[in-house]
Short mmCIF file of C-alpha atoms and ligand atoms in Angstrom, two decimals:
data_model
loop_
_atom_site.label_atom_id
_atom_site.label_comp_id
_atom_site.label_asym_id
_atom_site.label_seq_id
_atom_site.Cartn_x
_atom_site.Cartn_y
_atom_site.Cartn_z
CA MET A 12 -8.95 15.44 10.18
CA SER A 13 -7.49 13.76 7.45
CA TYR A 14 -7.68 10.35 7.13
CA ILE A 15 -5.64 8.79 4.51
CA ASP A 16 -5.57 4.99 2.79
CA ILE A 17 -2.42 4.41 1.12
CA HIS A 18 -3.53 0.79 0.09
CA THR A 19 -6.97 0.00 -1.84
CA HIS A 20 -7.87 -1.55 -4.92
CA LEU A 21 -11.09 0.12 -5.72
CA THR A 22 -11.13 -1.15 -9.43
CA HIS A 23 -11.84 -4.74 -8.43
CA GLU A 24 -15.34 -5.76 -9.56
CA ARG A 25 -16.78 -5.81 -6.29
CA PHE A 26 -16.84 -1.91 -6.37
CA ALA A 27 -18.39 -2.04 -9.47
CA ALA A 28 -22.06 -1.22 -8.85
CA ASP A 29 -21.12 1.61 -6.79
CA LEU A 30 -17.92 3.58 -6.45
CA ASP A 31 -19.52 6.79 -6.35
CA THR A 32 -21.02 5.62 -3.08
CA VAL A 33 -18.05 4.16 -2.13
CA ILE A 34 -16.02 7.27 -2.18
CA ALA A 35 -18.42 9.55 -0.96
CA ASN A 36 -18.83 7.86 1.95
CA ALA A 37 -15.14 7.66 2.51
CA ILE A 38 -14.62 11.66 1.90
CA ALA A 39 -17.83 11.98 4.21
CA ARG A 40 -15.87 10.26 6.59
CA GLY A 41 -12.92 12.60 6.48
CA LEU A 42 -9.99 11.03 3.81
CA SER A 43 -8.52 13.25 2.25
CA HIS A 44 -6.27 10.61 -0.23
CA ILE A 45 -7.09 7.27 -1.10
CA VAL A 46 -4.08 5.60 -3.22
CA VAL A 47 -5.77 3.33 -5.50
CA ASN A 48 -2.71 0.62 -6.48
CA GLY A 49 -2.82 -1.33 -9.73
CA LEU A 50 -2.15 -4.69 -10.32
CA GLU A 51 -1.32 -5.08 -13.93
CA PRO A 52 -2.44 -3.30 -17.47
CA ARG A 53 -5.87 -3.81 -17.08
CA SER A 54 -6.36 -1.38 -13.24
CA ASN A 55 -3.24 0.34 -13.94
CA ARG A 56 -5.31 1.86 -16.92
CA THR A 57 -8.49 1.74 -15.10
CA ILE A 58 -6.99 3.87 -12.39
CA LEU A 59 -5.78 6.51 -14.67
CA ALA A 60 -9.36 7.47 -15.71
CA MET A 61 -10.33 6.98 -11.88
CA ALA A 62 -7.78 9.16 -10.41
CA GLN A 63 -9.14 12.27 -13.61
CA GLN A 64 -12.86 11.78 -12.66
CA TYR A 65 -12.12 11.95 -8.25
CA GLU A 66 -9.63 14.18 -6.63
CA VAL A 67 -9.39 12.18 -3.59
CA VAL A 68 -8.00 9.29 -5.57
CA GLN A 69 -4.33 8.70 -6.05
CA PRO A 70 -3.08 6.82 -8.90
CA ALA A 71 0.02 4.34 -7.94
CA LEU A 72 1.01 1.91 -10.72
CA GLY A 73 2.46 -1.52 -10.22
CA ILE A 74 2.22 -5.37 -11.61
CA TYR A 75 1.06 -7.83 -8.74
CA PRO A 76 3.73 -10.45 -7.74
CA VAL A 77 1.38 -13.06 -7.80
CA ILE A 78 0.18 -12.93 -11.43
CA LEU A 79 -1.51 -16.32 -11.57
CA PRO A 80 -2.19 -17.08 -15.67
CA ASP A 81 -5.90 -18.03 -15.22
CA THR A 82 -6.59 -14.76 -13.80
CA VAL A 83 -5.38 -11.90 -15.93
CA GLU A 84 -5.02 -12.27 -20.00
CA PRO A 85 -1.03 -12.39 -20.66
CA PHE A 86 0.89 -9.13 -21.03
CA SER A 87 4.44 -8.45 -21.10
CA THR A 88 5.99 -7.32 -18.16
CA ALA A 89 8.28 -5.25 -20.61
CA ASP A 90 6.06 -3.56 -21.43
CA GLU A 91 4.11 -2.76 -19.00
CA ILE A 92 6.97 -1.41 -17.01
CA THR A 93 7.55 0.94 -19.62
CA PHE A 94 3.92 1.95 -19.79
CA ILE A 95 4.61 2.83 -15.65
CA ALA A 96 7.83 4.66 -16.49
CA THR A 97 6.13 7.00 -19.63
CA GLN A 98 3.22 7.75 -16.87
CA ALA A 99 5.69 8.46 -13.78
CA ALA A 100 7.90 10.73 -16.33
CA GLN A 101 4.41 12.59 -17.03
CA GLY A 102 4.47 13.29 -13.38
CA LYS A 103 1.39 11.11 -12.94
CA LEU A 104 1.68 8.80 -10.58
CA LEU A 105 1.60 9.62 -6.65
CA ALA A 106 3.36 6.18 -6.23
CA ILE A 107 5.09 3.03 -7.78
CA GLY A 108 2.86 -0.46 -6.68
CA GLU A 109 1.50 -2.39 -6.03
CA CYS A 110 5.17 -4.31 -6.43
CA GLY A 111 6.89 -6.83 -4.14
CA LEU A 112 7.54 -11.11 -4.26
CA ASP A 113 5.22 -13.26 -3.08
CA GLY A 114 5.94 -16.55 -1.44
CA HIS A 115 2.80 -17.26 0.09
CA LEU A 116 0.26 -17.56 -3.47
CA VAL A 117 3.05 -18.88 -5.85
CA GLY A 118 5.49 -21.57 -5.89
CA GLU A 119 9.98 -21.06 -6.17
CA GLU A 120 10.00 -21.63 -9.67
CA THR A 121 8.42 -17.31 -10.42
CA PHE A 122 10.99 -16.34 -8.15
CA ALA A 123 13.35 -15.01 -10.06
CA ALA A 124 10.49 -13.43 -12.42
CA GLN A 125 8.88 -11.48 -9.50
CA GLU A 126 12.80 -10.09 -8.26
CA ARG A 127 12.98 -9.08 -12.03
CA VAL A 128 10.13 -7.11 -12.02
CA PHE A 129 9.94 -6.09 -8.49
CA LEU A 130 14.03 -4.56 -9.44
CA HIS A 131 12.39 -2.78 -12.17
CA LEU A 132 9.86 -1.18 -11.12
CA CYS A 133 12.17 -0.23 -8.11
CA GLU A 134 14.39 1.64 -10.38
CA VAL A 135 11.60 3.31 -11.70
CA ALA A 136 10.41 4.91 -8.63
CA MET A 137 13.90 6.00 -7.74
CA GLN A 138 14.37 7.79 -11.34
CA HIS A 139 10.93 9.29 -10.99
CA ASP A 140 11.47 10.06 -7.33
CA LEU A 141 8.66 8.30 -6.33
CA PRO A 142 7.91 5.75 -3.09
CA VAL A 143 7.38 2.28 -3.12
CA ILE A 144 4.20 0.49 -1.89
CA VAL A 145 5.67 -3.73 -1.39
CA HIS A 146 3.98 -6.74 -1.33
CA SER A 147 5.86 -9.25 1.01
CA ARG A 148 4.07 -11.73 1.83
CA LYS A 149 6.32 -14.64 3.00
CA ARG A 150 9.28 -13.23 0.94
CA GLU A 151 9.74 -10.37 3.69
CA ARG A 152 13.17 -10.95 4.07
CA ARG A 153 13.87 -11.18 0.84
CA VAL A 154 11.73 -7.70 0.07
CA ALA A 155 14.20 -6.43 2.86
CA GLU A 156 17.46 -7.49 1.12
CA MET A 157 16.06 -6.31 -1.40
CA LEU A 158 15.29 -2.63 -1.00
CA ILE A 159 18.36 -2.20 0.97
CA HIS A 160 20.81 -3.55 -1.72
CA HIS A 161 20.07 -1.62 -4.59
CA GLY A 162 18.79 1.54 -2.07
CA VAL A 163 15.47 2.05 -1.85
CA SER A 164 15.08 4.81 0.71
CA ARG A 165 11.08 5.56 -0.04
CA VAL A 166 9.10 2.79 0.81
CA ASN A 167 6.14 1.73 2.43
CA LEU A 168 5.76 -1.76 3.67
CA HIS A 169 1.87 -2.87 3.00
CA CYS A 170 0.35 -5.61 5.48
CA PHE A 171 3.74 -6.59 6.79
CA CYS A 172 3.03 -10.19 7.67
CA GLY A 173 6.86 -10.29 9.02
CA LYS A 174 8.77 -10.56 11.96
CA VAL A 175 7.83 -7.62 14.38
CA LYS A 176 11.67 -7.54 15.02
CA LEU A 177 12.31 -6.67 11.19
CA ALA A 178 9.57 -4.56 10.87
CA GLN A 179 10.88 -2.30 14.27
CA ARG A 180 14.42 -2.80 12.57
CA LEU A 181 13.32 -1.22 8.74
CA ALA A 182 11.38 1.24 10.62
CA GLU A 183 13.96 2.35 12.80
CA GLU A 184 17.52 1.57 10.57
CA GLN A 185 15.74 2.29 7.32
CA GLY A 186 12.99 4.51 7.75
CA TYR A 187 10.59 2.62 6.02
CA TYR A 188 6.77 3.13 6.66
CA PHE A 189 4.43 0.34 7.10
CA SER A 190 0.58 0.08 6.86
CA ILE A 191 -1.52 -1.19 8.93
CA PRO A 192 -5.09 -2.75 7.63
CA ALA A 193 -8.07 -2.25 9.28
CA ASN A 194 -8.47 -5.87 10.66
CA SER A 195 -5.70 -4.62 13.15
CA ARG A 196 -7.67 -5.58 15.74
CA VAL A 197 -7.99 -9.19 15.07
CA ASN A 198 -4.48 -9.48 14.58
CA GLN A 199 -1.64 -9.97 16.71
CA GLY A 200 1.17 -8.65 14.79
CA PHE A 201 -0.62 -5.79 13.46
CA GLN A 202 -1.63 -5.16 17.37
CA ARG A 203 2.50 -5.28 18.08
CA MET A 204 3.20 -3.06 15.37
CA LEU A 205 1.02 -0.49 16.26
CA ALA A 206 2.17 -0.73 19.81
CA THR A 207 6.26 -0.47 18.56
CA LEU A 208 6.94 0.53 15.59
CA PRO A 209 8.35 4.60 15.75
CA LEU A 210 4.79 6.85 15.80
CA ASP A 211 6.29 8.52 12.56
CA ARG A 212 6.95 5.73 10.22
CA ILE A 213 2.99 4.29 11.01
CA LEU A 214 0.59 4.05 8.01
CA THR A 215 -3.34 3.27 7.49
CA GLU A 216 -4.53 1.58 4.47
CA THR A 217 -7.60 -1.30 3.66
CA ASP A 218 -6.47 -3.00 0.69
CA ALA A 219 -10.31 -3.74 0.19
CA PRO A 220 -12.39 -4.85 -1.45
CA TRP A 221 -10.02 -7.88 0.86
CA LEU A 222 -9.07 -7.71 4.58
CA ALA A 223 -12.34 -6.48 6.29
CA PRO A 224 -12.66 -6.08 10.11
CA VAL A 225 -15.62 -8.42 9.63
CA ARG A 226 -14.35 -11.73 8.05
CA GLY A 227 -16.11 -11.69 4.67
CA GLU A 228 -17.57 -8.56 4.56
CA ARG A 229 -15.88 -6.08 1.94
CA ASN A 230 -14.06 -3.77 3.02
CA GLU A 231 -13.86 -0.24 2.05
CA PRO A 232 -11.72 2.94 2.36
CA GLN A 233 -13.59 4.62 4.90
CA ASN A 234 -12.63 2.12 7.22
CA VAL A 235 -9.77 3.26 8.00
CA ALA A 236 -10.85 5.07 10.88
CA LEU A 237 -10.37 1.56 12.82
CA THR A 238 -7.24 1.03 12.45
CA ILE A 239 -7.38 4.90 13.91
CA GLU A 240 -8.99 4.41 16.57
CA HIS A 241 -7.52 1.56 17.55
CA PHE A 242 -3.78 3.11 16.66
CA ALA A 243 -5.22 5.90 19.18
CA ILE A 244 -5.53 3.60 21.98
CA ILE A 245 -2.40 1.45 22.25
CA ARG A 246 -0.75 4.83 21.76
CA ASN A 247 -2.56 6.86 24.00
CA LEU A 248 -3.22 9.64 21.78
CA SER A 249 -6.52 10.91 20.40
CA GLN A 250 -8.22 9.92 17.46
CA GLU A 251 -7.69 13.39 16.16
CA GLU A 252 -3.63 13.40 17.11
CA ALA A 253 -3.45 9.74 15.80
CA CYS A 254 -5.13 10.40 12.84
CA GLN A 255 -2.45 14.09 12.05
CA GLN A 256 0.51 11.77 13.24
CA VAL A 257 -0.44 8.84 10.11
CA TYR A 258 -1.37 12.45 7.66
CA ARG A 259 1.65 14.17 8.78
CA ASN A 260 3.70 10.66 8.16
CA PHE A 261 1.41 10.07 4.80
CA CYS A 262 2.54 13.88 3.79
CA ASN A 263 6.50 13.14 4.18
CA LEU A 264 6.56 9.89 2.29
CA VAL A 265 4.58 11.33 -1.15
CA LYS A 266 6.42 14.45 -0.42
CA LEU A 267 3.50 16.68 -0.08
CA PRO A 268 3.13 19.73 2.08
CA ILE A 269 1.71 19.33 5.53
CA ILE A 270 -1.88 21.03 5.35
CA THR A 271 -3.03 22.20 9.03
CA SER A 272 -6.40 23.42 10.02
ZN1 ZN B 6 -3.28 -5.13 -2.69
#
C-alpha cells in the first residue's frame, strides 16, 4: 500500500533530533510520498536539501500567510517568490505551498499583502503547471473566490475548516482536492468531509508536528494511516481500497504515473 502525506512540516525543530527515525517509520508504515511544505526562506531551502537526502521527501515551497514578525527573520517576499519560481522552472518542485490566506492568527491589516503574495504564488504554479497547497483558515470564501477568479485549477485545500457545503461545491464544481488530517476522528467537519466529498477528491495529510491525533503529542507522517482507517470505515471500503483511492487521487493531482502493484 502507498500512503501519502501531502502536507507536513518536517523542517520544524521538533524533528531536528530524530528526523531519520521519523522518515524510516513512515517508510516502514508504507508511505511512498511525504510532501514537505515550506513556510519562508529558511524552511524552503532546508526542504530542497531534505529532498536530495531522502527519496520519499517531495518538495513544495511556499510562503505562509501567517508571517509574524517575531517568528521569522525579515525577508523580501518578492525575492522569495523569484527564488521559488526559479526552483519551479528547474523542475525541482512537486507543488507550490504552503500558501494562502489566514484570518485566524493575523488581522485585517495584513489581508492585502497576504492576497498579493498568494496570487503571485498561484501565478508561479500555473506558469510551471504545478498544483497549489492552500491554507485558508477563516478566509475560506475569499480563497475560493480568488482561486476561481484567477482560473487556478490544480488545488489542494489543506485542513479546510470552512463550511462542508462549500468544500462539496468546490470539489464537485471546481475539481479541488481536500487533504484530511490525522485527527479526523475527533473533528466533525473532517468526518463529514470524509463522508460526503467525491471519493476522487480526498487526500491525506498530517500537518505534522501539529494536529496530532492525540492532543499535545507530536504528530508525524506515518499517522496518515489513521485517516485512511477512518475513511475506509466511513465509506465502507477496505483499508487497501481507501489507501489506493487516495494514492490515485494524489497521482492525478500532481501528475505522476499511477503505479499499481
Ligand atoms: Zn501547514
